PDB file of C-alpha atoms and ligand atoms in Angstrom:
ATOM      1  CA  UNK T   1     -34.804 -55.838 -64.027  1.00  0.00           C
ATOM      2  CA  UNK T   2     -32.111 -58.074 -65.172  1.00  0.00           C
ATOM      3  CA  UNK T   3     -32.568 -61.317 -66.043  1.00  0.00           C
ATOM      4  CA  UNK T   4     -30.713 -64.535 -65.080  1.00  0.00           C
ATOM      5  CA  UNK T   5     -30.623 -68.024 -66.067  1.00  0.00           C
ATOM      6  CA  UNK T   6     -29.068 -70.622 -63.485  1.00  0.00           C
ATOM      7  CA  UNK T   7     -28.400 -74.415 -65.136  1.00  0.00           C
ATOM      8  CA  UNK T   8     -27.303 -76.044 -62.359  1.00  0.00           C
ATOM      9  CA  UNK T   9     -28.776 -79.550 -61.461  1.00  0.00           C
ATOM     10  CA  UNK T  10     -28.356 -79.689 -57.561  1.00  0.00           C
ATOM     11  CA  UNK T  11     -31.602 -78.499 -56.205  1.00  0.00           C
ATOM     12  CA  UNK T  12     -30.352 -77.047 -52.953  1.00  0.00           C
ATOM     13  CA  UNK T  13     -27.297 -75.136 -54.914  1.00  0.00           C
ATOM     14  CA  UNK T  14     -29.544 -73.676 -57.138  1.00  0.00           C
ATOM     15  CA  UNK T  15     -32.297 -72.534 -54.659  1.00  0.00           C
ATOM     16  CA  UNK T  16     -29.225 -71.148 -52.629  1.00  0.00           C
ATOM     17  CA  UNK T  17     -28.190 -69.071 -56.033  1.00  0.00           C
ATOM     18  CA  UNK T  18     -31.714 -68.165 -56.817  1.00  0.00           C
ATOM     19  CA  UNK T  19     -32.666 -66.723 -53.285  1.00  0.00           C
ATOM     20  CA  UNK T  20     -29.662 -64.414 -53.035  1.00  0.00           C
ATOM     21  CA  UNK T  21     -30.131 -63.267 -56.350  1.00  0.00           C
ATOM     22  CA  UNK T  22     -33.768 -62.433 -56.434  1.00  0.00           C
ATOM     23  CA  UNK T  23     -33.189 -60.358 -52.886  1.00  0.00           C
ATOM     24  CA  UNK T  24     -31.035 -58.456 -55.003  1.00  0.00           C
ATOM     25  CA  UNK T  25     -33.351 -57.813 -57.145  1.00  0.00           C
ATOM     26  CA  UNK T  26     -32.845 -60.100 -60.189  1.00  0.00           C
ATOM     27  CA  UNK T  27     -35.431 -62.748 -61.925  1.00  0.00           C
ATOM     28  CA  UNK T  28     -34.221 -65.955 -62.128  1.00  0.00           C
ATOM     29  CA  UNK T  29     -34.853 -68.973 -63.812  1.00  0.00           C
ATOM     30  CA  UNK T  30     -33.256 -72.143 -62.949  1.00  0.00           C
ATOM     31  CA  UNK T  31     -33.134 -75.361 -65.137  1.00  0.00           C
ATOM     32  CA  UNK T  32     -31.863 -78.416 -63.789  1.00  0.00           C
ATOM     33  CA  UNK T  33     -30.227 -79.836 -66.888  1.00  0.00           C
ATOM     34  CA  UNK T  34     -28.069 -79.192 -69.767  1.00  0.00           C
ATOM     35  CA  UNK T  35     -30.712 -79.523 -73.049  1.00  0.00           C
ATOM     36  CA  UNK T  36     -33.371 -77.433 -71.115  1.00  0.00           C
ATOM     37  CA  UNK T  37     -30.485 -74.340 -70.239  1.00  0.00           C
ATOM     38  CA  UNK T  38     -29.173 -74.509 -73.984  1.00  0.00           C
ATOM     39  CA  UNK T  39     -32.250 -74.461 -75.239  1.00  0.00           C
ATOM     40  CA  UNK T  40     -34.026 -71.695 -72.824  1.00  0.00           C
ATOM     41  CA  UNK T  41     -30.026 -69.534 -73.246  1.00  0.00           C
ATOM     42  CA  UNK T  42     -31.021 -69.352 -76.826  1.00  0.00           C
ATOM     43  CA  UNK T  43     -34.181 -68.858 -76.654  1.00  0.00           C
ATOM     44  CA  UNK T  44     -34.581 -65.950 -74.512  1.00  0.00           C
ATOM     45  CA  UNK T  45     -32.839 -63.112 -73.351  1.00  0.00           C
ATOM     46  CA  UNK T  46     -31.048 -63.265 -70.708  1.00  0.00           C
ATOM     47  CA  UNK T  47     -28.569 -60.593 -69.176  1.00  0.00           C
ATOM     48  CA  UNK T  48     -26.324 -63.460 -67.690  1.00  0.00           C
ATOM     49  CA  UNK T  49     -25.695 -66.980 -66.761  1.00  0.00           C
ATOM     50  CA  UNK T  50     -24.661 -68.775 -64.132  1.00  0.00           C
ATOM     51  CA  UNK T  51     -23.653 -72.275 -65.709  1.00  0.00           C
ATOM     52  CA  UNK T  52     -22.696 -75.630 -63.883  1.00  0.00           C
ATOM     53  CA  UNK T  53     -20.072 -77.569 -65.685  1.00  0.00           C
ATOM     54  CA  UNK T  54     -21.058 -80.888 -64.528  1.00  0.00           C
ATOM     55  CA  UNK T  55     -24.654 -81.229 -65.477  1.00  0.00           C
ATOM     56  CA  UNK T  56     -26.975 -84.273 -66.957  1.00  0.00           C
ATOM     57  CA  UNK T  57     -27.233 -83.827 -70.569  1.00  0.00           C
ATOM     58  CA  UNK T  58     -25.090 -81.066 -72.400  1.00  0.00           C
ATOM     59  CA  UNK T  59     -21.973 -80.504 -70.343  1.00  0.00           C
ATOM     60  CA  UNK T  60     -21.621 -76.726 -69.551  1.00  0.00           C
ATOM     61  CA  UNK T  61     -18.705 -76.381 -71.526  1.00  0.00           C
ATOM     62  CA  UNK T  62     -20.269 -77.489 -74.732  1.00  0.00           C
ATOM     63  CA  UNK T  63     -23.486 -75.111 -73.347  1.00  0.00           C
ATOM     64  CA  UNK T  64     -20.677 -72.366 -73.215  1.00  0.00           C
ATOM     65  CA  UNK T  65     -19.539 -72.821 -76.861  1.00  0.00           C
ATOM     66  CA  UNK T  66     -22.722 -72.873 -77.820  1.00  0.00           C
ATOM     67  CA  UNK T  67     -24.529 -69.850 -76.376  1.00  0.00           C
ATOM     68  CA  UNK T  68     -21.065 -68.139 -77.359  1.00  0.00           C
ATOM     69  CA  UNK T  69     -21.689 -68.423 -80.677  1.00  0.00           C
ATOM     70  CA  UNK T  70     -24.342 -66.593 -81.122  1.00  0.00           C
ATOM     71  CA  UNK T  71     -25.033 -64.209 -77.556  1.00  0.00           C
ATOM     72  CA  UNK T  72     -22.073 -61.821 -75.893  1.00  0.00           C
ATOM     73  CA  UNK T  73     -23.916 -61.772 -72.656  1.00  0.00           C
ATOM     74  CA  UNK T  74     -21.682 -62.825 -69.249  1.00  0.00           C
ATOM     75  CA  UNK T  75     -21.290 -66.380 -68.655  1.00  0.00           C
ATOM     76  CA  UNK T  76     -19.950 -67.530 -64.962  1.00  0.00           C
ATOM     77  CA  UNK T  77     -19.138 -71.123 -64.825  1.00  0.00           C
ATOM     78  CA  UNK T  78     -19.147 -73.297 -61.580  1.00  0.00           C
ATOM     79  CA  UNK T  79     -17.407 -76.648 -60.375  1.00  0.00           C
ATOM     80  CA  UNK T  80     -17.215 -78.684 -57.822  1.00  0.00           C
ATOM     81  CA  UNK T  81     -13.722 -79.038 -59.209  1.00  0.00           C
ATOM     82  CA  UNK T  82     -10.347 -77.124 -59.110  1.00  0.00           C
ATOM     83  CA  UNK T  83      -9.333 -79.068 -62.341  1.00  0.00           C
ATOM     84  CA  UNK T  84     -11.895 -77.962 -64.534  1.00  0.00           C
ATOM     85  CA  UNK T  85     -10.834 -73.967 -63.873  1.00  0.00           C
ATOM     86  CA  UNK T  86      -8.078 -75.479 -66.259  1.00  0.00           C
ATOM     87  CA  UNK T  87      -9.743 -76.719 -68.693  1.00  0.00           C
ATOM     88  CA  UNK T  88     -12.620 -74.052 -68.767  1.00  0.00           C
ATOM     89  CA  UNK T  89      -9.089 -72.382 -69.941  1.00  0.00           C
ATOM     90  CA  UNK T  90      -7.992 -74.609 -72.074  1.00  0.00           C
ATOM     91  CA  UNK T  91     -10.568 -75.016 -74.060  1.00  0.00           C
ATOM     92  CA  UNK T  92     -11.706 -71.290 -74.806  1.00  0.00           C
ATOM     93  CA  UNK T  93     -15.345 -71.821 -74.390  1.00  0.00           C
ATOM     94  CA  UNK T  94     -15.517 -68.049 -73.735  1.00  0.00           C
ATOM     95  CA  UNK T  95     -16.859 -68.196 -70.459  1.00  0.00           C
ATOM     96  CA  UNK T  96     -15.859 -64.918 -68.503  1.00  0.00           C
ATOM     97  CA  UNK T  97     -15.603 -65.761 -65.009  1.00  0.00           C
ATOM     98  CA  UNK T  98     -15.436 -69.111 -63.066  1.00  0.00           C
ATOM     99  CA  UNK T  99     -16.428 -69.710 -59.504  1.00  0.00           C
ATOM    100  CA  UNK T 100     -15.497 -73.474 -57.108  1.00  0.00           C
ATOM    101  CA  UNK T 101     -17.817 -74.710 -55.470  1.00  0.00           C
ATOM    102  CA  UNK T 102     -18.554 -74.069 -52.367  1.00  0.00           C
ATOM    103  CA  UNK T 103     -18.764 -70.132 -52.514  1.00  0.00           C
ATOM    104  CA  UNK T 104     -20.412 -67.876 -51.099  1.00  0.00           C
ATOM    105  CA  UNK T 105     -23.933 -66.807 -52.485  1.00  0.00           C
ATOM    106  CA  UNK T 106     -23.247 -63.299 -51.372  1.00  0.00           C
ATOM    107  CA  UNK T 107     -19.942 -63.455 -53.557  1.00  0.00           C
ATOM    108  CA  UNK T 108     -22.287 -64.685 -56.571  1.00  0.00           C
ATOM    109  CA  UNK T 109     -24.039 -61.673 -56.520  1.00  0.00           C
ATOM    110  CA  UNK T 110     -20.872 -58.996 -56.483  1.00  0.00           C
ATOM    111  CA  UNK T 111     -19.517 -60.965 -59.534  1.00  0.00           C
ATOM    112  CA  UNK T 112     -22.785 -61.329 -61.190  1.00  0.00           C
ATOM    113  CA  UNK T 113     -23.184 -57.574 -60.305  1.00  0.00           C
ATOM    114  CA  UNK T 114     -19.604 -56.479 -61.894  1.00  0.00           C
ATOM    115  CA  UNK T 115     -19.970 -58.454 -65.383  1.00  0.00           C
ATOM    116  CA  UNK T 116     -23.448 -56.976 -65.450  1.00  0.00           C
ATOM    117  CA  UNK T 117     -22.053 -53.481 -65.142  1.00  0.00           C
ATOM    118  CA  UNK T 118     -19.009 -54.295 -66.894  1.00  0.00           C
ATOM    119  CA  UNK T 119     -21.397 -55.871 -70.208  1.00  0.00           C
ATOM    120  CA  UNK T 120     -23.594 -52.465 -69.679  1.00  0.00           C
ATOM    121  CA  UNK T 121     -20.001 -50.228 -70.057  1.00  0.00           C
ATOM    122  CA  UNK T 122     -19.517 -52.191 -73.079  1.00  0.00           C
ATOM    123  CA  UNK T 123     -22.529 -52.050 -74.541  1.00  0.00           C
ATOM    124  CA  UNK T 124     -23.516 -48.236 -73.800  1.00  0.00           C
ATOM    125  CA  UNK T 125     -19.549 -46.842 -75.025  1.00  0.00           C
ATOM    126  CA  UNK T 126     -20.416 -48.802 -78.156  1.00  0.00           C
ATOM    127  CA  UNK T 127     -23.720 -46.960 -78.577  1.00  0.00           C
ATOM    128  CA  UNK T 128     -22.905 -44.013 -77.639  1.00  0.00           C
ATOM    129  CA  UNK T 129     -19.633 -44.049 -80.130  1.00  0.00           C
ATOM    130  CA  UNK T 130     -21.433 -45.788 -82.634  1.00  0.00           C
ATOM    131  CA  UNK T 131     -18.852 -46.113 -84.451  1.00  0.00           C
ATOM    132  CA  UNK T 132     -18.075 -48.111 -87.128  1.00  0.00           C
ATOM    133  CA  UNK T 133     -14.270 -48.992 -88.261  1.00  0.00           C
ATOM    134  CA  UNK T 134     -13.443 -49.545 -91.824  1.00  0.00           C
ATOM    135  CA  UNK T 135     -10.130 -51.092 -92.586  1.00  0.00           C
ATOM    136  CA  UNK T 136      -8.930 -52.778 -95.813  1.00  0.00           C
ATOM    137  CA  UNK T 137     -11.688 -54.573 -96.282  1.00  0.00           C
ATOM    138  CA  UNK T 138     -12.571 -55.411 -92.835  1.00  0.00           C
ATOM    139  CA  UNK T 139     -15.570 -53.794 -90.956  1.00  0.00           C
ATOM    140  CA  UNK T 140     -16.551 -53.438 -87.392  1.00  0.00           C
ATOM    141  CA  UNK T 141     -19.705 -52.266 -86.220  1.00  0.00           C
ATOM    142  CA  UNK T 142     -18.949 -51.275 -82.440  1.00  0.00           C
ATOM    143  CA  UNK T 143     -22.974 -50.897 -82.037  1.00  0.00           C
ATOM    144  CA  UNK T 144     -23.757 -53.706 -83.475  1.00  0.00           C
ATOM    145  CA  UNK T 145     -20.952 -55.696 -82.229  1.00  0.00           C
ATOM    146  CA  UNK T 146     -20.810 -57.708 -85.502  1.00  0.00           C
ATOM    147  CA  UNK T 147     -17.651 -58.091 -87.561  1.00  0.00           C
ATOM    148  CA  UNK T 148     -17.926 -58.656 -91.313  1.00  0.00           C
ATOM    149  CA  UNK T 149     -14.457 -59.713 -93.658  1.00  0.00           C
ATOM    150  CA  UNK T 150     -15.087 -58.550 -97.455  1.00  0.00           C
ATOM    151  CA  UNK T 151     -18.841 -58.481 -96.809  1.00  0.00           C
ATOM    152  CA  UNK T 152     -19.110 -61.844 -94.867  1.00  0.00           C
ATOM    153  CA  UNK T 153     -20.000 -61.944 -91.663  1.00  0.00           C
ATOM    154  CA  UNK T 154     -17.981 -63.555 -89.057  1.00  0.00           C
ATOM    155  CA  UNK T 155     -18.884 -64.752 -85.373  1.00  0.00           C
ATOM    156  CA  UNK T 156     -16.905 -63.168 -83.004  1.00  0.00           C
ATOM    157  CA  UNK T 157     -16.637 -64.358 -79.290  1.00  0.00           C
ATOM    158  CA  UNK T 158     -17.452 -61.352 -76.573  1.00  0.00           C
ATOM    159  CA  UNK T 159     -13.580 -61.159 -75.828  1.00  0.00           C
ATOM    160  CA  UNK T 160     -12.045 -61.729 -79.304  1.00  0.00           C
ATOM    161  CA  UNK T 161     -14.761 -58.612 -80.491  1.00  0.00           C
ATOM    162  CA  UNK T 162     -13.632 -56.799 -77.595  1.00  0.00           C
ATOM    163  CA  UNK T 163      -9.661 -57.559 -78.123  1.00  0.00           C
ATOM    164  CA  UNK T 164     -10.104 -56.776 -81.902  1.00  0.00           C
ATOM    165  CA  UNK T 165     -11.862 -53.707 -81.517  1.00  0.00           C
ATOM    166  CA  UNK T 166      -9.975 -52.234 -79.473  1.00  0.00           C
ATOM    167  CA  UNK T 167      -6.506 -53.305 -81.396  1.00  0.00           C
ATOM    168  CA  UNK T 168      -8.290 -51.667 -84.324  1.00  0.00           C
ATOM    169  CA  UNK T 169      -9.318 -48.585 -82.295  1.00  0.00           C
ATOM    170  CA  UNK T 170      -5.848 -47.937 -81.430  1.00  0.00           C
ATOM    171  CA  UNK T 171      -4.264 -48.852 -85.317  1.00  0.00           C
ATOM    172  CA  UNK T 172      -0.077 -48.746 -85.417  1.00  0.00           C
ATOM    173  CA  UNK T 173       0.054 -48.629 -81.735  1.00  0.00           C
ATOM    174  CA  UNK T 174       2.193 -51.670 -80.308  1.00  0.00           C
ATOM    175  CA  UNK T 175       0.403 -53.198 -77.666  1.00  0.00           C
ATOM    176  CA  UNK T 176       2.216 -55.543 -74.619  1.00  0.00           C
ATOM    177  CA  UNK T 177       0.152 -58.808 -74.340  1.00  0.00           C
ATOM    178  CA  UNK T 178      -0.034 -57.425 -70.362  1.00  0.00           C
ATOM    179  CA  UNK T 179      -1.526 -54.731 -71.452  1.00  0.00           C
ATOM    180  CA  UNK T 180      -4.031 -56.159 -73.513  1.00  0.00           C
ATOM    181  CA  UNK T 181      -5.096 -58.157 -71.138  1.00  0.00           C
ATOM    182  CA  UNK T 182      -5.698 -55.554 -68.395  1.00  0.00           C
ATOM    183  CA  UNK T 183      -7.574 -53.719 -71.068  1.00  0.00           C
ATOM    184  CA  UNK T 184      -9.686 -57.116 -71.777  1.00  0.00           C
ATOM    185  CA  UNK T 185     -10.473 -58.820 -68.939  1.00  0.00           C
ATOM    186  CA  UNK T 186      -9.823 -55.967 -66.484  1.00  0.00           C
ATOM    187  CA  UNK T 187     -11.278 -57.346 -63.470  1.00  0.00           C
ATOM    188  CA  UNK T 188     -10.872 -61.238 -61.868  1.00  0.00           C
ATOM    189  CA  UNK T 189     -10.946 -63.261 -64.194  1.00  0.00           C
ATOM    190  CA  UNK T 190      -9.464 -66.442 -65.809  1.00  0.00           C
ATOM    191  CA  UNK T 191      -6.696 -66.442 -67.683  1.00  0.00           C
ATOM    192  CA  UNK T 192      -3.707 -64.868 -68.326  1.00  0.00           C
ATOM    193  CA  UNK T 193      -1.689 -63.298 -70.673  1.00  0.00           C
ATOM    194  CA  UNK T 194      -1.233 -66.594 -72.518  1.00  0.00           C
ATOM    195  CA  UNK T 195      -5.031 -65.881 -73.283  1.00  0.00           C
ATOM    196  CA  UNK T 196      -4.216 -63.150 -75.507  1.00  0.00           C
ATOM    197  CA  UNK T 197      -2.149 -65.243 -77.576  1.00  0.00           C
ATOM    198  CA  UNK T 198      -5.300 -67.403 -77.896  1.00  0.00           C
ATOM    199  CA  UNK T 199      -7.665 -64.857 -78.786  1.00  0.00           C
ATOM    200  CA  UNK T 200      -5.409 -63.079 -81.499  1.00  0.00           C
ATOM    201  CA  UNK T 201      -5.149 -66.708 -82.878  1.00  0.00           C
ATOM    202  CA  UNK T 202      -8.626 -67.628 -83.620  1.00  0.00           C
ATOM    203  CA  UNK T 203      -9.275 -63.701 -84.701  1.00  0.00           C
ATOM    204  CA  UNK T 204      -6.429 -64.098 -87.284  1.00  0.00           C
ATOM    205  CA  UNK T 205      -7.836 -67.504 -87.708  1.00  0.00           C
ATOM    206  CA  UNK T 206     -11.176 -65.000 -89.065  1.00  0.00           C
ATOM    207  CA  UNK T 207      -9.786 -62.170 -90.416  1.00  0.00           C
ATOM    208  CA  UNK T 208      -6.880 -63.094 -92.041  1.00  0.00           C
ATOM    209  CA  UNK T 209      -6.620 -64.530 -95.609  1.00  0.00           C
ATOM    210  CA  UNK T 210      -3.463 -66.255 -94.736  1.00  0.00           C
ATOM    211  CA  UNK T 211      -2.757 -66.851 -90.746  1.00  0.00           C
ATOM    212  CA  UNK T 212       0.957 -67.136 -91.268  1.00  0.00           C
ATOM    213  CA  UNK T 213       1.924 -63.733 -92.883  1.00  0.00           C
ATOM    214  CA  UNK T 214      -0.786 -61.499 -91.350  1.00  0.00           C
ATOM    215  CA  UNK T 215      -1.750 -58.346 -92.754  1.00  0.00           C
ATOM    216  CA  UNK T 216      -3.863 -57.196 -89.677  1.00  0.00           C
ATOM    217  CA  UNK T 217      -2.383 -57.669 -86.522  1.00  0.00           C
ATOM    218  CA  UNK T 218       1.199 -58.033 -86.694  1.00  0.00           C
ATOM    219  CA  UNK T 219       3.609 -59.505 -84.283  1.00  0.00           C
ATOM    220  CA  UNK T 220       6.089 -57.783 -83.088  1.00  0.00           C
ATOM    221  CA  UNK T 221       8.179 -60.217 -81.570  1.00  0.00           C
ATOM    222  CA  UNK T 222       9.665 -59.552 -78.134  1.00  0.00           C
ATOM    223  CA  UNK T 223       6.640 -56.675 -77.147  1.00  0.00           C
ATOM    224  CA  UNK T 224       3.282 -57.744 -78.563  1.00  0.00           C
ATOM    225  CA  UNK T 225       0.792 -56.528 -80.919  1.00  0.00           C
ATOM    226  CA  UNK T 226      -0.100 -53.617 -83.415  1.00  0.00           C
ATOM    227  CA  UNK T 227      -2.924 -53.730 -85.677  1.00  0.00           C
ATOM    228  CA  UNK T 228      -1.835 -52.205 -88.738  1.00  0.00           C
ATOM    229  CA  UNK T 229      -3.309 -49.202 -90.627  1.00  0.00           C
TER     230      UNK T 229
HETATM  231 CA1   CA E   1     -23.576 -80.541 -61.415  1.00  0.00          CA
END
């Protein structure tokens, strides 16, 4: 049974969210403020989570980074406001999916459904591959889904592991920055292709010894993105 963790701190919302969602078949815990859902998102393992970005406490976009840092599991935000789809953008927090309030509960579960499945995908190709790819001095364990630069580990977000791996899956092979993000975030979700450019940033920003002449994934102005062999 999957598991799902609702921080959300209006009652009726969140009994709304929990009903649907345990008819479907899912257990779900709700917390009703931000240092209680940071703090039980570490702490236990959740499948995914369904974050308010308005919420006493922590703010759901700091909860976001947060949990991002150290768990790839789906993160849906929701808002009252239009405005903060924008800055749930902006600011890269690595959610994967946002939702404005008011929706409806029955459209919760599909999405929570589809990342589930989607994250599963993921997770099982990985495993099933388990593969890892070795490249100048960079490795990626695709089981594991950790990245380490000359023997150091570095924290990848769910999307920039996904974008890099598969860039480094595919080596010499120009990529459009369309095309990567179809591949990426293949179903409705937010962003757009100015996203990519984002996510190759802060994974250059990790892999690379010097961000301005990169000797990973190359630019190729005018069409997009190769990572080199
Ligand atoms: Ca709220």
């Amino acid at each position: 049974m999957s598991r799902v963790l609702i921080v959300e701190d209006e009652e009726i919302i969140a009994e709304l969210e929990k009903d649907y969602l345990e008819l479907s078949g899912f257990e779900v815990d709700v917390l009703p403020d931000g240092e209680a859902g940071l703090k039980a998102a570490l702490d236990n393992n959740y499948d995914i989570c369904i974050l308010d970005v308005m919420l006493p406490g922590i703010d759901g976009y700091e909860i976001c980074r947060q949990v991002r840092e150290v768990k790839n599991m789906p993160i849906i935000m929701v808002s009252a406001k239009k405005e903060d789809i924008d800055k749930i953008r902006g600011l890269g927090v690595g959610a994967d999916d946002y939702m404005t309030k008011p929706f409806s509960p029955s459209e919760l579960v599909a999405r929570v459904k589809a990342h589930l499945a989607r994250y599963d995908r993921l997770v099982s190709s990985a495993k099933e591959a388990n593969e890892i790819i070795e490249i100048r001095g960079i490795k990626i364990d695709k089981t594991a889904r950790r990245v380490f630069v000359n023997g150091e580990e570095k924290i990848f977000t769910t999307k920039e592991f996904d974008l890099l791996t598969f860039l480094a899956s595919n080596p010499n092979h120009v990529f459009t920055k369309d095309e990567l993000f179809k591949e990426i975030w293949d179903m409705e979700s937010i962003g757009d292709i100015a996203t990519v450019t984002v996510h190759i940033k802060k994974i250059r920003e990790k892999i690379e010894y010097d961000t301005s002449k990169p000797q990973y994934i190359e630019t190729i102005w005018g069409v997009g993105y190769r990572f080199k062999m």
